[in-house]
mmCIF file of C-alpha atoms in Angstrom:
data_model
loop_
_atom_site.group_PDB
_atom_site.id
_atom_site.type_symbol
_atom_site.label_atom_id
_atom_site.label_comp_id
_atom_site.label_asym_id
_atom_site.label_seq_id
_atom_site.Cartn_x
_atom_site.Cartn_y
_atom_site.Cartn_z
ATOM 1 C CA UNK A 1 -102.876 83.865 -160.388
ATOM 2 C CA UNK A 2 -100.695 82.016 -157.881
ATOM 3 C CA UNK A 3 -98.103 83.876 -156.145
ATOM 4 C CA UNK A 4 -94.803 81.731 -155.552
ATOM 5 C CA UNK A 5 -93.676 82.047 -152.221
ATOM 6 C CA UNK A 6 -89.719 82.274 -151.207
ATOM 7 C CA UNK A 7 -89.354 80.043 -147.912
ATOM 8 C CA UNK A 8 -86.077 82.363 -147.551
ATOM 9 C CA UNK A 9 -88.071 85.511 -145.735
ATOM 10 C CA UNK A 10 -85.930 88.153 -144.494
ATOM 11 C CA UNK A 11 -85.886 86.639 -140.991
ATOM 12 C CA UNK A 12 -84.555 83.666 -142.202
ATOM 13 C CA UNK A 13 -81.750 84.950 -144.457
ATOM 14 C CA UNK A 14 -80.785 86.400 -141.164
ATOM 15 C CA UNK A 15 -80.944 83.711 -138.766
ATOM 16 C CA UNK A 16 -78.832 81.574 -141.455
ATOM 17 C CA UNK A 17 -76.162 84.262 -141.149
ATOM 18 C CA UNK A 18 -76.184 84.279 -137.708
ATOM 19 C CA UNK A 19 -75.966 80.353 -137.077
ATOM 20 C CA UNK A 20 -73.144 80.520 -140.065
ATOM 21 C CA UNK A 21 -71.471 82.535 -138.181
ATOM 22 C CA UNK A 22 -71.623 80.695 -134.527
ATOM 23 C CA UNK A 23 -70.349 77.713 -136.286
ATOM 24 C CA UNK A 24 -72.859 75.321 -136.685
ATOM 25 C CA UNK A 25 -73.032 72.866 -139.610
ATOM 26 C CA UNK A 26 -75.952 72.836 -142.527
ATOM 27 C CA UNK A 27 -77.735 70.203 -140.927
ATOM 28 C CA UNK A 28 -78.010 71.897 -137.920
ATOM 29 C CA UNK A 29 -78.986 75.206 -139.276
ATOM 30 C CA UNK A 30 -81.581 73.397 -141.653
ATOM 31 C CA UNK A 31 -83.459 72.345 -138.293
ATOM 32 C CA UNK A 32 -82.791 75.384 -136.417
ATOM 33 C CA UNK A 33 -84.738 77.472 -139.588
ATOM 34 C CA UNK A 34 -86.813 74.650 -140.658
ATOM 35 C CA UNK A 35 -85.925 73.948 -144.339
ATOM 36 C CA UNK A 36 -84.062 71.394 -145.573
ATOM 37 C CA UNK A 37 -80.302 70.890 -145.881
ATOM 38 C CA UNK A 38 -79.834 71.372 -149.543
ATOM 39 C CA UNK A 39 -81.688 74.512 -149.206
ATOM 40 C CA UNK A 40 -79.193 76.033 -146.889
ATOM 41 C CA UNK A 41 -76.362 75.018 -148.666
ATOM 42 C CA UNK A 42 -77.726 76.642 -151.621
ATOM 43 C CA UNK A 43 -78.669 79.411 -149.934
ATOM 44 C CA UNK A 44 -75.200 80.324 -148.344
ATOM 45 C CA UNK A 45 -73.669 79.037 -152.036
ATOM 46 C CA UNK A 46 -75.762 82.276 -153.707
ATOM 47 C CA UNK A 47 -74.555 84.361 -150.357
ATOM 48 C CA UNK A 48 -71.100 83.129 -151.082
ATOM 49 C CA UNK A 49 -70.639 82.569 -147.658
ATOM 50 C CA UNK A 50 -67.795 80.003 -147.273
ATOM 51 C CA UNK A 51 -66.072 78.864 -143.955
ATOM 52 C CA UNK A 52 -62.129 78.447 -143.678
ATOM 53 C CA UNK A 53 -60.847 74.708 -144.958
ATOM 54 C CA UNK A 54 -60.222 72.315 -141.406
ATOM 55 C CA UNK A 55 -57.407 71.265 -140.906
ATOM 56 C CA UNK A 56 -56.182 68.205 -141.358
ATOM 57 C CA UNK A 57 -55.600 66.871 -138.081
ATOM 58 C CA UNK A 58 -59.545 67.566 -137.099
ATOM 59 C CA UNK A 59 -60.396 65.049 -139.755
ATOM 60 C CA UNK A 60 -60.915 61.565 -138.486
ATOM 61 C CA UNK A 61 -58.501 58.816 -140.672
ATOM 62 C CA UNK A 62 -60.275 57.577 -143.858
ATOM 63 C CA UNK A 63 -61.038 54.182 -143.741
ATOM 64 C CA UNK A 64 -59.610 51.638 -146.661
ATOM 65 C CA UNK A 65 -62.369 50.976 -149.638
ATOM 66 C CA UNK A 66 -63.324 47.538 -149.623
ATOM 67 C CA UNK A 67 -61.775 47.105 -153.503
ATOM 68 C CA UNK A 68 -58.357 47.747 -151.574
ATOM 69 C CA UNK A 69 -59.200 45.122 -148.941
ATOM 70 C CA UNK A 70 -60.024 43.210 -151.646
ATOM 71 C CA UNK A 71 -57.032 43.679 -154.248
ATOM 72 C CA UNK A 72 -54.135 43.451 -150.753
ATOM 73 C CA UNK A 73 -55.982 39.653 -150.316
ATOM 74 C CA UNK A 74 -55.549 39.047 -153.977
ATOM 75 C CA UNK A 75 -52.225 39.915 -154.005
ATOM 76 C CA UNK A 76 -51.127 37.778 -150.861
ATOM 77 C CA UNK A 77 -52.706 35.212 -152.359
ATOM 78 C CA UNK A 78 -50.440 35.323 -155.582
ATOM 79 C CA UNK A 79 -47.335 35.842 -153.107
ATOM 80 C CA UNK A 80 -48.463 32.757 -151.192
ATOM 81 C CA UNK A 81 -48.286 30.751 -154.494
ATOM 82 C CA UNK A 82 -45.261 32.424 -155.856
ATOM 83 C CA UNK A 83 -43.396 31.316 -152.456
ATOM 84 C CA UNK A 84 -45.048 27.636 -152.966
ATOM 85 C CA UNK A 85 -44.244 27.296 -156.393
ATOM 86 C CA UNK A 86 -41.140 29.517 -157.307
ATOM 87 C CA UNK A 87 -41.784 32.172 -160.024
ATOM 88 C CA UNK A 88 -44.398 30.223 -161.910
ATOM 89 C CA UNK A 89 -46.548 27.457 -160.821
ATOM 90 C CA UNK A 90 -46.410 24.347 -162.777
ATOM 91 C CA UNK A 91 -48.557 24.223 -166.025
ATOM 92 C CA UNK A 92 -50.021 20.258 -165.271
ATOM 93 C CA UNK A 93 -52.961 18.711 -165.630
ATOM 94 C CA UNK A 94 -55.727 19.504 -162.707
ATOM 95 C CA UNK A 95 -56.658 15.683 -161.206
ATOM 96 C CA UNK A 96 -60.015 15.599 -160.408
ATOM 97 C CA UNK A 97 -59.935 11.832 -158.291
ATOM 98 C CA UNK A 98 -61.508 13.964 -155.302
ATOM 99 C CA UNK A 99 -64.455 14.760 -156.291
ATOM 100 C CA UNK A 100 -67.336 15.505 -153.562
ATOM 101 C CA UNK A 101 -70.432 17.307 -153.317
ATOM 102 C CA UNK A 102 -71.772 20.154 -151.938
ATOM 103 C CA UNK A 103 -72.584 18.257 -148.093
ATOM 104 C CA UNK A 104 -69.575 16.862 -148.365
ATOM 105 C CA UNK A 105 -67.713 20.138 -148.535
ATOM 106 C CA UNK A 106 -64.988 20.941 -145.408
ATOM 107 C CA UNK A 107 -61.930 23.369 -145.012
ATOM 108 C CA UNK A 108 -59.969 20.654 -146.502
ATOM 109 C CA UNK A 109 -61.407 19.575 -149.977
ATOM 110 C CA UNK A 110 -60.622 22.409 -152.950
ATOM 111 C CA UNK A 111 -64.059 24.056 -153.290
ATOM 112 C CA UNK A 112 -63.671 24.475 -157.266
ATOM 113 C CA UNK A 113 -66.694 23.818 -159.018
ATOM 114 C CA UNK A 114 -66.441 21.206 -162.081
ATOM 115 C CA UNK A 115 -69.500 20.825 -163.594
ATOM 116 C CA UNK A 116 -72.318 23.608 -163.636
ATOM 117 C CA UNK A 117 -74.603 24.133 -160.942
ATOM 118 C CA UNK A 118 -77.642 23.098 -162.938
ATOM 119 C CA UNK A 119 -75.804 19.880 -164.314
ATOM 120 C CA UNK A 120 -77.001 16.379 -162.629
ATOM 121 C CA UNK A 121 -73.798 15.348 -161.935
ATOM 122 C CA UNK A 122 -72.339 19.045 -160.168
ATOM 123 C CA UNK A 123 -69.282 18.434 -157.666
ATOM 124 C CA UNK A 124 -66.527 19.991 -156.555
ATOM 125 C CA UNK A 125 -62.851 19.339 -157.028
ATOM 126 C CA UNK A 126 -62.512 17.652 -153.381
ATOM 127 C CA UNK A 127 -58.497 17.740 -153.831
ATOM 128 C CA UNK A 128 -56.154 19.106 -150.994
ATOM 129 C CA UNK A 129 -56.030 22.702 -151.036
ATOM 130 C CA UNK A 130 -53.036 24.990 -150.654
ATOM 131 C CA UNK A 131 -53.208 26.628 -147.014
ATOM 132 C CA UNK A 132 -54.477 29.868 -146.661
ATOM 133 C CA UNK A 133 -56.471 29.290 -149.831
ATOM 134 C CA UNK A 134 -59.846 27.800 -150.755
ATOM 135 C CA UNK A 135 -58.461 25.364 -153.834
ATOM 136 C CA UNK A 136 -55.920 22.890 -154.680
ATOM 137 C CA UNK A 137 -52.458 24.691 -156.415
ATOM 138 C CA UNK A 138 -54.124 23.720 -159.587
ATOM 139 C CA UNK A 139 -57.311 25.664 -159.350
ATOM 140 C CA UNK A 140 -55.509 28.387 -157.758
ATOM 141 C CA UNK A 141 -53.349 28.703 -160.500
ATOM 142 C CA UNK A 142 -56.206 29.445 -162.220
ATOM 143 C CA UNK A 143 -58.263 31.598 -160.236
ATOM 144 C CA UNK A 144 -55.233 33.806 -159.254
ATOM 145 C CA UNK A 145 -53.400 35.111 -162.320
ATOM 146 C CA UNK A 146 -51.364 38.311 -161.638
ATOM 147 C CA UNK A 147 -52.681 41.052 -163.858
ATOM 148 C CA UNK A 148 -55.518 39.323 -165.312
ATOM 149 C CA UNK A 149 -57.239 42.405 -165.513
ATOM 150 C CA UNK A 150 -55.011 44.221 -167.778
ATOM 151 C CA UNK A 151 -54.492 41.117 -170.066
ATOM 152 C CA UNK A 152 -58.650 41.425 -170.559
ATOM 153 C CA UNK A 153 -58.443 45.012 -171.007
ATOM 154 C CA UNK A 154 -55.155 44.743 -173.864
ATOM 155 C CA UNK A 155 -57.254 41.686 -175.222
#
């Protein structure tokens, strides 16, 4: 029969207390004892050994999630039409006289695709675009709808 041996010897419950107490963090206790971080942090969990909340002003500034990035561009973007176009832009028909393809792409062509990729005769819109954005007001009309996601979500 096959004894199971404890990697948490007496030694080592002791040398865990002691680093605890001088301060230093799991990770660094893990290498000082030689067992892995999870194992210390279970270890002082079943010792109930917990260290004082930091304060606040220790902790460095969180950094913005890239969804936020994300939904502050979306929004400019609807401002940025909203100041082009007044409350609503204007419901007409997207003219597609522009057309150009993919090498023929540049800063100032919409870059709204018409057809789909796989189709033979795939372009994109080509028309002006409104600035700061990558279509013409038609496309972005389209592509920027304020609260499009809850409209999907009532649907």
């Amino acid at each position: 029969m096959t004894a199971i041996l404890s990697i948490w010897t007496t030694e080592r419950v002791e040398q865990l207390k002691r680093c605890f107490d001088a301060g230093l963090t799991c990770r660094e206790i893990a290498v000082d004892i030689g067992v892995s971080r999870n194992a210390v942090i279970g270890k002082l969990s079943r010792l109930n050994l917990t260290r004082e909340p930091r304060d606040d002003a220790e902790r460095p500034p969180r950094k913005a999630s890239p969804r936020a990035a994300r939904a502050r561009t979306v929004r400019h973007q609807i401002r940025m039409l909203q100041a082009e176009y007044g409350e609503a832009p204007p419901e007409e028909p997207i003219a597609n006289g522009h057309c150009c393809s993919l090498l023929e792409l540049d800063e100032q062509r919409c870059r709204w695709p018409v057809e789909t990729p796989d189709a033979t005769d795939f372009r994109f819109c080509g028309n002006r675009p409104v600035d700061g954005l990558p279509y013409c007001a038609g496309h972005a009309r389209l592509a920027y709808q304020p609260n499009s996601r809850l409209r999907v979500a009532r649907g």
